[in-house]
Amino acid sequence: MVVNHKKTRWDPELYEARHSFVWQLGEDLIQLLDPKPGERILDLGCGPGQLTAKIAESGAIPVGLDASPAMIGQARQNFPQLSFVLQEAGEMRFQQEFDAVFSNAALHWMLDREAVARGVAAALKRGGRFVAELGGRGNIRQIEDAIERVARRHLGDNLPAKQTYYPALGEYAALLERHGLEVRSATLFDRPTALEGEAGMENWIRQFKAYYFESVPPAEATKAIGEVVEELRPIAFRDGHWVADYRRLRFIAVKI
Ligand code: BEZ
């Protein structure tokens, strides 16, 4: 059985302190975006705003959008000179306002994918580009499998609904094309990603997957997370550090 639950509450402090690799790895996506001075660029799922600020360094005019009040609050505090909008991506109503839409490591959280693709297409000017990277099919499979095995021991069949999805390349390309976005390039690739420190996997689970254990008392949640970490140790702890089995789907699409 799948149970409804609250959406992830983002913790910007843990995110900035321990998961800066998310935007550091996103920096080469900005090279693919190739922002130009004066261009208006929407950063979809901007989190605490580090990549929005990188885009601004090029002289482009970015707008960061995120559905998490905590993340938008942090982004405004980090970069008070930039524009940030608190909104679900599936609810945005921009009309041909942007030269480009950019998104790093965020689309896999946006389950209303048709509404998001429709909103992106509407937001772009004709000829505008959508440059993005998200988790692709098979992303973090070994971590999710371990979490689900442990969660079943603690929750039986009452697992929470998944909050992320990792599409196959063809599936996502078809989605974009249905909404008038022509896919010019797309690639699915493995990117094993080092997590920081001995507590790297525990921190990652607490940041991104804590919702699995929200329905049990805190002491049991801590025990369960420890069990997940131990299940993963033989396969994901190598040469003194944790490695997450990330797979990325990266694409450039153009509004036609
Ligand atoms: C990802 O970037 O692929 C990801 C991050 C956190 C949870 C799930 C996926």
PDB file of C-alpha atoms and ligand atoms in Angstrom:
ATOM      1  CA  MET A   1       0.000   0.000   0.000  1.00  0.00           C
ATOM      2  CA  VAL A   2       1.142   3.542  -0.725  1.00  0.00           C
ATOM      3  CA  VAL A   3       0.279   6.199   1.844  1.00  0.00           C
ATOM      4  CA  ASN A   4      -0.013   9.907   1.387  1.00  0.00           C
ATOM      5  CA  HIS A   5       2.451  11.967   3.321  1.00  0.00           C
ATOM      6  CA  LYS A   6       3.717  15.500   3.542  1.00  0.00           C
ATOM      7  CA  LYS A   7       6.122  16.631   0.849  1.00  0.00           C
ATOM      8  CA  THR A   8       9.798  16.813   1.720  1.00  0.00           C
ATOM      9  CA  ARG A   9      10.630  19.719   3.998  1.00  0.00           C
ATOM     10  CA  TRP A  10      13.888  21.037   2.653  1.00  0.00           C
ATOM     11  CA  ASP A  11      16.625  21.908   5.102  1.00  0.00           C
ATOM     12  CA  PRO A  12      18.716  24.622   3.384  1.00  0.00           C
ATOM     13  CA  GLU A  13      21.378  24.554   6.122  1.00  0.00           C
ATOM     14  CA  LEU A  14      22.161  20.851   5.671  1.00  0.00           C
ATOM     15  CA  TYR A  15      21.912  21.331   1.912  1.00  0.00           C
ATOM     16  CA  GLU A  16      24.436  24.162   1.802  1.00  0.00           C
ATOM     17  CA  ALA A  17      26.770  22.600   4.378  1.00  0.00           C
ATOM     18  CA  ARG A  18      26.911  19.034   3.036  1.00  0.00           C
ATOM     19  CA  HIS A  19      25.483  18.897  -0.480  1.00  0.00           C
ATOM     20  CA  SER A  20      27.227  21.725  -2.307  1.00  0.00           C
ATOM     21  CA  PHE A  21      28.248  19.132  -4.931  1.00  0.00           C
ATOM     22  CA  VAL A  22      24.728  19.549  -6.365  1.00  0.00           C
ATOM     23  CA  TRP A  23      25.458  23.035  -7.685  1.00  0.00           C
ATOM     24  CA  GLN A  24      29.196  22.441  -8.156  1.00  0.00           C
ATOM     25  CA  LEU A  25      28.384  19.603 -10.567  1.00  0.00           C
ATOM     26  CA  GLY A  26      25.790  21.875 -12.181  1.00  0.00           C
ATOM     27  CA  GLU A  27      28.375  24.462 -13.163  1.00  0.00           C
ATOM     28  CA  ASP A  28      29.301  22.749 -16.425  1.00  0.00           C
ATOM     29  CA  LEU A  29      25.605  22.702 -17.313  1.00  0.00           C
ATOM     30  CA  ILE A  30      25.850  26.495 -17.290  1.00  0.00           C
ATOM     31  CA  GLN A  31      28.528  26.216 -19.980  1.00  0.00           C
ATOM     32  CA  LEU A  32      26.004  24.285 -22.056  1.00  0.00           C
ATOM     33  CA  LEU A  33      23.416  26.989 -21.351  1.00  0.00           C
ATOM     34  CA  ASP A  34      25.941  29.594 -22.521  1.00  0.00           C
ATOM     35  CA  PRO A  35      24.070  32.600 -21.061  1.00  0.00           C
ATOM     36  CA  LYS A  36      24.558  35.929 -22.829  1.00  0.00           C
ATOM     37  CA  PRO A  37      24.429  39.458 -21.395  1.00  0.00           C
ATOM     38  CA  GLY A  38      20.882  40.773 -21.309  1.00  0.00           C
ATOM     39  CA  GLU A  39      19.190  37.393 -21.804  1.00  0.00           C
ATOM     40  CA  ARG A  40      16.264  36.631 -19.501  1.00  0.00           C
ATOM     41  CA  ILE A  41      16.732  33.168 -18.023  1.00  0.00           C
ATOM     42  CA  LEU A  42      14.432  31.164 -15.737  1.00  0.00           C
ATOM     43  CA  ASP A  43      16.217  28.873 -13.262  1.00  0.00           C
ATOM     44  CA  LEU A  44      13.648  26.179 -12.502  1.00  0.00           C
ATOM     45  CA  GLY A  45      14.042  24.576  -9.064  1.00  0.00           C
ATOM     46  CA  CYS A  46      16.751  27.056  -8.082  1.00  0.00           C
ATOM     47  CA  GLY A  47      17.171  25.877  -4.449  1.00  0.00           C
ATOM     48  CA  PRO A  48      19.318  28.333  -2.448  1.00  0.00           C
ATOM     49  CA  GLY A  49      20.287  30.193  -5.642  1.00  0.00           C
ATOM     50  CA  GLN A  50      23.983  29.422  -6.252  1.00  0.00           C
ATOM     51  CA  LEU A  51      23.500  28.572  -9.933  1.00  0.00           C
ATOM     52  CA  THR A  52      21.095  31.487 -10.410  1.00  0.00           C
ATOM     53  CA  ALA A  53      23.939  33.704  -9.208  1.00  0.00           C
ATOM     54  CA  LYS A  54      26.396  31.998 -11.608  1.00  0.00           C
ATOM     55  CA  ILE A  55      24.020  32.728 -14.470  1.00  0.00           C
ATOM     56  CA  ALA A  56      23.873  36.379 -13.362  1.00  0.00           C
ATOM     57  CA  GLU A  57      27.700  36.589 -13.525  1.00  0.00           C
ATOM     58  CA  SER A  58      27.440  36.266 -17.314  1.00  0.00           C
ATOM     59  CA  GLY A  59      25.395  39.483 -17.504  1.00  0.00           C
ATOM     60  CA  ALA A  60      22.148  37.571 -18.141  1.00  0.00           C
ATOM     61  CA  ILE A  61      19.084  38.436 -16.041  1.00  0.00           C
ATOM     62  CA  PRO A  62      17.958  35.306 -14.176  1.00  0.00           C
ATOM     63  CA  VAL A  63      14.787  34.619 -12.229  1.00  0.00           C
ATOM     64  CA  GLY A  64      15.021  31.722  -9.753  1.00  0.00           C
ATOM     65  CA  LEU A  65      11.845  29.726  -9.088  1.00  0.00           C
ATOM     66  CA  ASP A  66      11.340  27.084  -6.410  1.00  0.00           C
ATOM     67  CA  ALA A  67       8.366  25.541  -4.576  1.00  0.00           C
ATOM     68  CA  SER A  68      10.136  25.358  -1.212  1.00  0.00           C
ATOM     69  CA  PRO A  69       9.607  28.398   1.064  1.00  0.00           C
ATOM     70  CA  ALA A  70      12.784  27.478   2.981  1.00  0.00           C
ATOM     71  CA  MET A  71      14.892  27.344  -0.182  1.00  0.00           C
ATOM     72  CA  ILE A  72      13.498  30.596  -1.594  1.00  0.00           C
ATOM     73  CA  GLY A  73      14.026  32.267   1.797  1.00  0.00           C
ATOM     74  CA  GLN A  74      17.648  31.120   1.749  1.00  0.00           C
ATOM     75  CA  ALA A  75      18.139  32.197  -1.884  1.00  0.00           C
ATOM     76  CA  ARG A  76      16.827  35.702  -1.097  1.00  0.00           C
ATOM     77  CA  GLN A  77      19.135  35.927   1.899  1.00  0.00           C
ATOM     78  CA  ASN A  78      22.135  34.668  -0.113  1.00  0.00           C
ATOM     79  CA  PHE A  79      21.542  36.866  -3.154  1.00  0.00           C
ATOM     80  CA  PRO A  80      19.297  39.848  -2.243  1.00  0.00           C
ATOM     81  CA  GLN A  81      20.100  41.563  -5.555  1.00  0.00           C
ATOM     82  CA  LEU A  82      18.494  38.735  -7.613  1.00  0.00           C
ATOM     83  CA  SER A  83      14.830  37.854  -8.293  1.00  0.00           C
ATOM     84  CA  PHE A  84      13.330  34.727  -6.788  1.00  0.00           C
ATOM     85  CA  VAL A  85       9.771  33.439  -7.099  1.00  0.00           C
ATOM     86  CA  LEU A  86       8.087  30.993  -4.701  1.00  0.00           C
ATOM     87  CA  GLN A  87       5.896  28.775  -6.886  1.00  0.00           C
ATOM     88  CA  GLU A  88       5.231  25.198  -8.002  1.00  0.00           C
ATOM     89  CA  ALA A  89       6.720  24.817 -11.484  1.00  0.00           C
ATOM     90  CA  GLY A  90       3.498  23.174 -12.691  1.00  0.00           C
ATOM     91  CA  GLU A  91       1.586  26.334 -11.758  1.00  0.00           C
ATOM     92  CA  MET A  92       3.774  28.944 -13.429  1.00  0.00           C
ATOM     93  CA  ARG A  93       2.067  31.119 -16.022  1.00  0.00           C
ATOM     94  CA  PHE A  94       4.878  32.985 -17.785  1.00  0.00           C
ATOM     95  CA  GLN A  95       4.136  33.830 -21.409  1.00  0.00           C
ATOM     96  CA  GLN A  96       7.042  33.964 -23.889  1.00  0.00           C
ATOM     97  CA  GLU A  97       9.152  35.927 -21.417  1.00  0.00           C
ATOM     98  CA  PHE A  98      12.403  33.977 -21.392  1.00  0.00           C
ATOM     99  CA  ASP A  99      15.289  33.398 -23.794  1.00  0.00           C
ATOM    100  CA  ALA A 100      16.163  30.229 -21.906  1.00  0.00           C
ATOM    101  CA  VAL A 101      14.945  27.958 -19.127  1.00  0.00           C
ATOM    102  CA  PHE A 102      17.624  26.209 -17.081  1.00  0.00           C
ATOM    103  CA  SER A 103      17.232  23.447 -14.519  1.00  0.00           C
ATOM    104  CA  ASN A 104      19.748  21.420 -12.530  1.00  0.00           C
ATOM    105  CA  ALA A 105      18.857  18.394 -10.365  1.00  0.00           C
ATOM    106  CA  ALA A 106      15.288  19.551  -9.831  1.00  0.00           C
ATOM    107  CA  LEU A 107      12.961  18.227 -12.556  1.00  0.00           C
ATOM    108  CA  HIS A 108      12.936  14.735 -11.007  1.00  0.00           C
ATOM    109  CA  TRP A 109      11.108  16.232  -7.988  1.00  0.00           C
ATOM    110  CA  MET A 110       8.367  17.731 -10.184  1.00  0.00           C
ATOM    111  CA  LEU A 111       5.900  14.884 -10.543  1.00  0.00           C
ATOM    112  CA  ASP A 112       3.361  16.912 -12.563  1.00  0.00           C
ATOM    113  CA  ARG A 113       5.639  16.590 -15.582  1.00  0.00           C
ATOM    114  CA  GLU A 114       3.027  17.459 -18.254  1.00  0.00           C
ATOM    115  CA  ALA A 115       2.152  20.724 -16.497  1.00  0.00           C
ATOM    116  CA  VAL A 116       5.846  21.535 -16.055  1.00  0.00           C
ATOM    117  CA  ALA A 117       6.696  20.892 -19.728  1.00  0.00           C
ATOM    118  CA  ARG A 118       3.648  22.954 -20.773  1.00  0.00           C
ATOM    119  CA  GLY A 119       4.717  25.796 -18.471  1.00  0.00           C
ATOM    120  CA  VAL A 120       8.303  25.751 -19.753  1.00  0.00           C
ATOM    121  CA  ALA A 121       7.147  25.817 -23.381  1.00  0.00           C
ATOM    122  CA  ALA A 122       4.802  28.738 -22.650  1.00  0.00           C
ATOM    123  CA  ALA A 123       7.521  30.623 -20.744  1.00  0.00           C
ATOM    124  CA  LEU A 124      10.017  30.459 -23.631  1.00  0.00           C
ATOM    125  CA  LYS A 125      10.167  32.845 -26.549  1.00  0.00           C
ATOM    126  CA  ARG A 126      10.122  31.122 -29.936  1.00  0.00           C
ATOM    127  CA  GLY A 127      13.652  29.792 -30.541  1.00  0.00           C
ATOM    128  CA  GLY A 128      14.364  29.885 -26.800  1.00  0.00           C
ATOM    129  CA  ARG A 129      16.219  26.959 -25.258  1.00  0.00           C
ATOM    130  CA  PHE A 130      15.544  24.577 -22.394  1.00  0.00           C
ATOM    131  CA  VAL A 131      18.830  23.297 -20.978  1.00  0.00           C
ATOM    132  CA  ALA A 132      18.527  20.874 -18.096  1.00  0.00           C
ATOM    133  CA  GLU A 133      19.798  17.903 -16.175  1.00  0.00           C
ATOM    134  CA  LEU A 134      17.813  15.553 -13.945  1.00  0.00           C
ATOM    135  CA  GLY A 135      18.087  12.060 -12.527  1.00  0.00           C
ATOM    136  CA  GLY A 136      17.522   9.582 -15.379  1.00  0.00           C
ATOM    137  CA  ARG A 137      16.266   6.001 -15.401  1.00  0.00           C
ATOM    138  CA  GLY A 138      18.191   3.890 -12.869  1.00  0.00           C
ATOM    139  CA  ASN A 139      19.257   6.934 -10.825  1.00  0.00           C
ATOM    140  CA  ILE A 140      20.254   5.994  -7.224  1.00  0.00           C
ATOM    141  CA  ARG A 141      18.745   2.532  -7.710  1.00  0.00           C
ATOM    142  CA  GLN A 142      20.937   0.849  -5.113  1.00  0.00           C
ATOM    143  CA  ILE A 143      20.204   3.544  -2.509  1.00  0.00           C
ATOM    144  CA  GLU A 144      16.450   3.446  -3.135  1.00  0.00           C
ATOM    145  CA  ASP A 145      16.395  -0.358  -3.058  1.00  0.00           C
ATOM    146  CA  ALA A 146      18.160  -0.387   0.323  1.00  0.00           C
ATOM    147  CA  ILE A 147      15.814   2.275   1.726  1.00  0.00           C
ATOM    148  CA  GLU A 148      12.764   0.339   0.563  1.00  0.00           C
ATOM    149  CA  ARG A 149      14.023  -2.968   1.998  1.00  0.00           C
ATOM    150  CA  VAL A 150      14.602  -1.339   5.395  1.00  0.00           C
ATOM    151  CA  ALA A 151      11.369   0.677   5.236  1.00  0.00           C
ATOM    152  CA  ARG A 152       9.397  -2.521   4.616  1.00  0.00           C
ATOM    153  CA  ARG A 153      10.881  -4.042   7.774  1.00  0.00           C
ATOM    154  CA  HIS A 154       9.690  -1.018   9.802  1.00  0.00           C
ATOM    155  CA  LEU A 155       6.477  -0.057   8.002  1.00  0.00           C
ATOM    156  CA  GLY A 156       5.259  -3.260   6.376  1.00  0.00           C
ATOM    157  CA  ASP A 157       3.459  -2.371   3.164  1.00  0.00           C
ATOM    158  CA  ASN A 158       2.716   1.201   4.282  1.00  0.00           C
ATOM    159  CA  LEU A 159       5.478   2.830   2.287  1.00  0.00           C
ATOM    160  CA  PRO A 160       5.141   6.506   1.430  1.00  0.00           C
ATOM    161  CA  ALA A 161       4.459   7.435  -2.193  1.00  0.00           C
ATOM    162  CA  LYS A 162       7.585   8.175  -4.199  1.00  0.00           C
ATOM    163  CA  GLN A 163       8.458  11.866  -4.407  1.00  0.00           C
ATOM    164  CA  THR A 164      10.808  11.549  -7.373  1.00  0.00           C
ATOM    165  CA  TYR A 165      10.803   9.954 -10.809  1.00  0.00           C
ATOM    166  CA  TYR A 166      13.692   9.198 -13.134  1.00  0.00           C
ATOM    167  CA  PRO A 167      12.556   9.006 -16.736  1.00  0.00           C
ATOM    168  CA  ALA A 168      14.135   7.117 -19.628  1.00  0.00           C
ATOM    169  CA  LEU A 169      15.631   9.314 -22.322  1.00  0.00           C
ATOM    170  CA  GLY A 170      13.001   8.426 -24.942  1.00  0.00           C
ATOM    171  CA  GLU A 171      10.156   9.012 -22.492  1.00  0.00           C
ATOM    172  CA  TYR A 172      11.403  12.486 -21.565  1.00  0.00           C
ATOM    173  CA  ALA A 173      12.199  13.453 -25.165  1.00  0.00           C
ATOM    174  CA  ALA A 174       8.633  12.475 -26.146  1.00  0.00           C
ATOM    175  CA  LEU A 175       7.241  14.603 -23.289  1.00  0.00           C
ATOM    176  CA  LEU A 176       9.193  17.648 -24.453  1.00  0.00           C
ATOM    177  CA  GLU A 177       8.191  17.121 -28.087  1.00  0.00           C
ATOM    178  CA  ARG A 178       4.506  16.842 -27.160  1.00  0.00           C
ATOM    179  CA  HIS A 179       4.800  20.392 -25.838  1.00  0.00           C
ATOM    180  CA  GLY A 180       6.547  21.916 -28.837  1.00  0.00           C
ATOM    181  CA  LEU A 181      10.095  21.632 -27.542  1.00  0.00           C
ATOM    182  CA  GLU A 182      12.415  20.147 -30.177  1.00  0.00           C
ATOM    183  CA  VAL A 183      15.109  17.988 -28.603  1.00  0.00           C
ATOM    184  CA  ARG A 184      18.459  18.891 -30.151  1.00  0.00           C
ATOM    185  CA  SER A 185      20.607  16.679 -27.932  1.00  0.00           C
ATOM    186  CA  ALA A 186      20.023  14.336 -25.006  1.00  0.00           C
ATOM    187  CA  THR A 187      22.244  11.938 -23.132  1.00  0.00           C
ATOM    188  CA  LEU A 188      21.855   9.506 -20.226  1.00  0.00           C
ATOM    189  CA  PHE A 189      25.043   8.764 -18.328  1.00  0.00           C
ATOM    190  CA  ASP A 190      26.331   7.340 -15.050  1.00  0.00           C
ATOM    191  CA  ARG A 191      27.809   9.858 -12.661  1.00  0.00           C
ATOM    192  CA  PRO A 192      28.952   8.120  -9.464  1.00  0.00           C
ATOM    193  CA  THR A 193      29.023  10.987  -6.981  1.00  0.00           C
ATOM    194  CA  ALA A 194      31.216  11.185  -3.894  1.00  0.00           C
ATOM    195  CA  LEU A 195      29.413  12.218  -0.705  1.00  0.00           C
ATOM    196  CA  GLU A 196      31.193  14.185   1.975  1.00  0.00           C
ATOM    197  CA  GLY A 197      32.775  12.378   4.931  1.00  0.00           C
ATOM    198  CA  GLU A 198      32.109   9.233   6.967  1.00  0.00           C
ATOM    199  CA  ALA A 199      28.539  10.430   7.601  1.00  0.00           C
ATOM    200  CA  GLY A 200      28.002  11.217   3.901  1.00  0.00           C
ATOM    201  CA  MET A 201      25.347   8.579   3.239  1.00  0.00           C
ATOM    202  CA  GLU A 202      23.504   9.230   6.495  1.00  0.00           C
ATOM    203  CA  ASN A 203      23.411  12.979   5.745  1.00  0.00           C
ATOM    204  CA  TRP A 204      22.219  12.321   2.198  1.00  0.00           C
ATOM    205  CA  ILE A 205      19.376  10.097   3.423  1.00  0.00           C
ATOM    206  CA  ARG A 206      18.412  12.630   6.117  1.00  0.00           C
ATOM    207  CA  GLN A 207      18.374  15.439   3.540  1.00  0.00           C
ATOM    208  CA  PHE A 208      16.562  13.730   0.704  1.00  0.00           C
ATOM    209  CA  LYS A 209      14.785  10.584   1.913  1.00  0.00           C
ATOM    210  CA  ALA A 210      13.823  11.270   5.531  1.00  0.00           C
ATOM    211  CA  TYR A 211      10.161  11.187   4.480  1.00  0.00           C
ATOM    212  CA  TYR A 212      10.322   7.388   4.367  1.00  0.00           C
ATOM    213  CA  PHE A 213      10.657   7.303   8.137  1.00  0.00           C
ATOM    214  CA  GLU A 214       8.511  10.279   9.175  1.00  0.00           C
ATOM    215  CA  SER A 215       5.672   8.068  10.388  1.00  0.00           C
ATOM    216  CA  VAL A 216       7.797   6.214  12.992  1.00  0.00           C
ATOM    217  CA  PRO A 217       9.111   7.673  16.295  1.00  0.00           C
ATOM    218  CA  PRO A 218      12.410   9.613  15.918  1.00  0.00           C
ATOM    219  CA  ALA A 219      14.494   6.945  17.696  1.00  0.00           C
ATOM    220  CA  GLU A 220      13.193   4.261  15.344  1.00  0.00           C
ATOM    221  CA  ALA A 221      13.809   6.528  12.341  1.00  0.00           C
ATOM    222  CA  THR A 222      17.430   6.985  13.416  1.00  0.00           C
ATOM    223  CA  LYS A 223      17.812   3.218  13.824  1.00  0.00           C
ATOM    224  CA  ALA A 224      16.258   2.566  10.403  1.00  0.00           C
ATOM    225  CA  ILE A 225      18.541   5.109   8.691  1.00  0.00           C
ATOM    226  CA  GLY A 226      21.504   3.395  10.379  1.00  0.00           C
ATOM    227  CA  GLU A 227      20.318   0.073   8.956  1.00  0.00           C
ATOM    228  CA  VAL A 228      20.117   1.550   5.449  1.00  0.00           C
ATOM    229  CA  VAL A 229      23.663   2.881   5.812  1.00  0.00           C
ATOM    230  CA  GLU A 230      24.924  -0.576   6.859  1.00  0.00           C
ATOM    231  CA  GLU A 231      23.107  -2.286   3.957  1.00  0.00           C
ATOM    232  CA  LEU A 232      24.832   0.113   1.571  1.00  0.00           C
ATOM    233  CA  ARG A 233      28.306   0.008   3.104  1.00  0.00           C
ATOM    234  CA  PRO A 234      29.574  -3.079   1.183  1.00  0.00           C
ATOM    235  CA  ILE A 235      28.536  -1.616  -2.196  1.00  0.00           C
ATOM    236  CA  ALA A 236      28.752   2.164  -1.767  1.00  0.00           C
ATOM    237  CA  PHE A 237      31.614   2.858   0.663  1.00  0.00           C
ATOM    238  CA  ARG A 238      34.860   2.738  -1.307  1.00  0.00           C
ATOM    239  CA  ASP A 239      38.377   3.854  -0.442  1.00  0.00           C
ATOM    240  CA  GLY A 240      37.171   5.730   2.604  1.00  0.00           C
ATOM    241  CA  HIS A 241      34.213   7.561   1.111  1.00  0.00           C
ATOM    242  CA  TRP A 242      30.611   7.113   0.132  1.00  0.00           C
ATOM    243  CA  VAL A 243      29.592   7.089  -3.506  1.00  0.00           C
ATOM    244  CA  ALA A 244      25.995   7.653  -4.640  1.00  0.00           C
ATOM    245  CA  ASP A 245      24.973   5.864  -7.856  1.00  0.00           C
ATOM    246  CA  TYR A 246      23.696   8.925  -9.707  1.00  0.00           C
ATOM    247  CA  ARG A 247      22.632   8.657 -13.379  1.00  0.00           C
ATOM    248  CA  ARG A 248      21.923  11.892 -15.199  1.00  0.00           C
ATOM    249  CA  LEU A 249      19.693  12.767 -18.107  1.00  0.00           C
ATOM    250  CA  ARG A 250      20.933  15.948 -19.750  1.00  0.00           C
ATOM    251  CA  PHE A 251      19.329  17.678 -22.731  1.00  0.00           C
ATOM    252  CA  ILE A 252      18.992  20.779 -24.850  1.00  0.00           C
ATOM    253  CA  ALA A 253      15.572  21.433 -26.403  1.00  0.00           C
ATOM    254  CA  VAL A 254      14.383  24.435 -28.410  1.00  0.00           C
ATOM    255  CA  LYS A 255      10.911  25.978 -28.550  1.00  0.00           C
ATOM    256  CA  ILE A 256       9.702  25.760 -32.139  1.00  0.00           C
TER     257      ILE A 256
HETATM  258  C1  BEZ B   1      19.338  13.501  -7.670  1.00  0.00           C
HETATM  259  O1  BEZ B   1      19.876  14.602  -7.811  1.00  0.00           O
HETATM  260  O2  BEZ B   1      19.360  12.647  -8.551  1.00  0.00           O
HETATM  261  C2  BEZ B   1      18.595  13.200  -6.415  1.00  0.00           C
HETATM  262  C3  BEZ B   1      18.898  13.905  -5.274  1.00  0.00           C
HETATM  263  C4  BEZ B   1      18.213  13.617  -4.133  1.00  0.00           C
HETATM  264  C5  BEZ B   1      17.253  12.643  -4.103  1.00  0.00           C
HETATM  265  C6  BEZ B   1      16.961  11.944  -5.244  1.00  0.00           C
HETATM  266  C7  BEZ B   1      17.653  12.218  -6.405  1.00  0.00           C
END
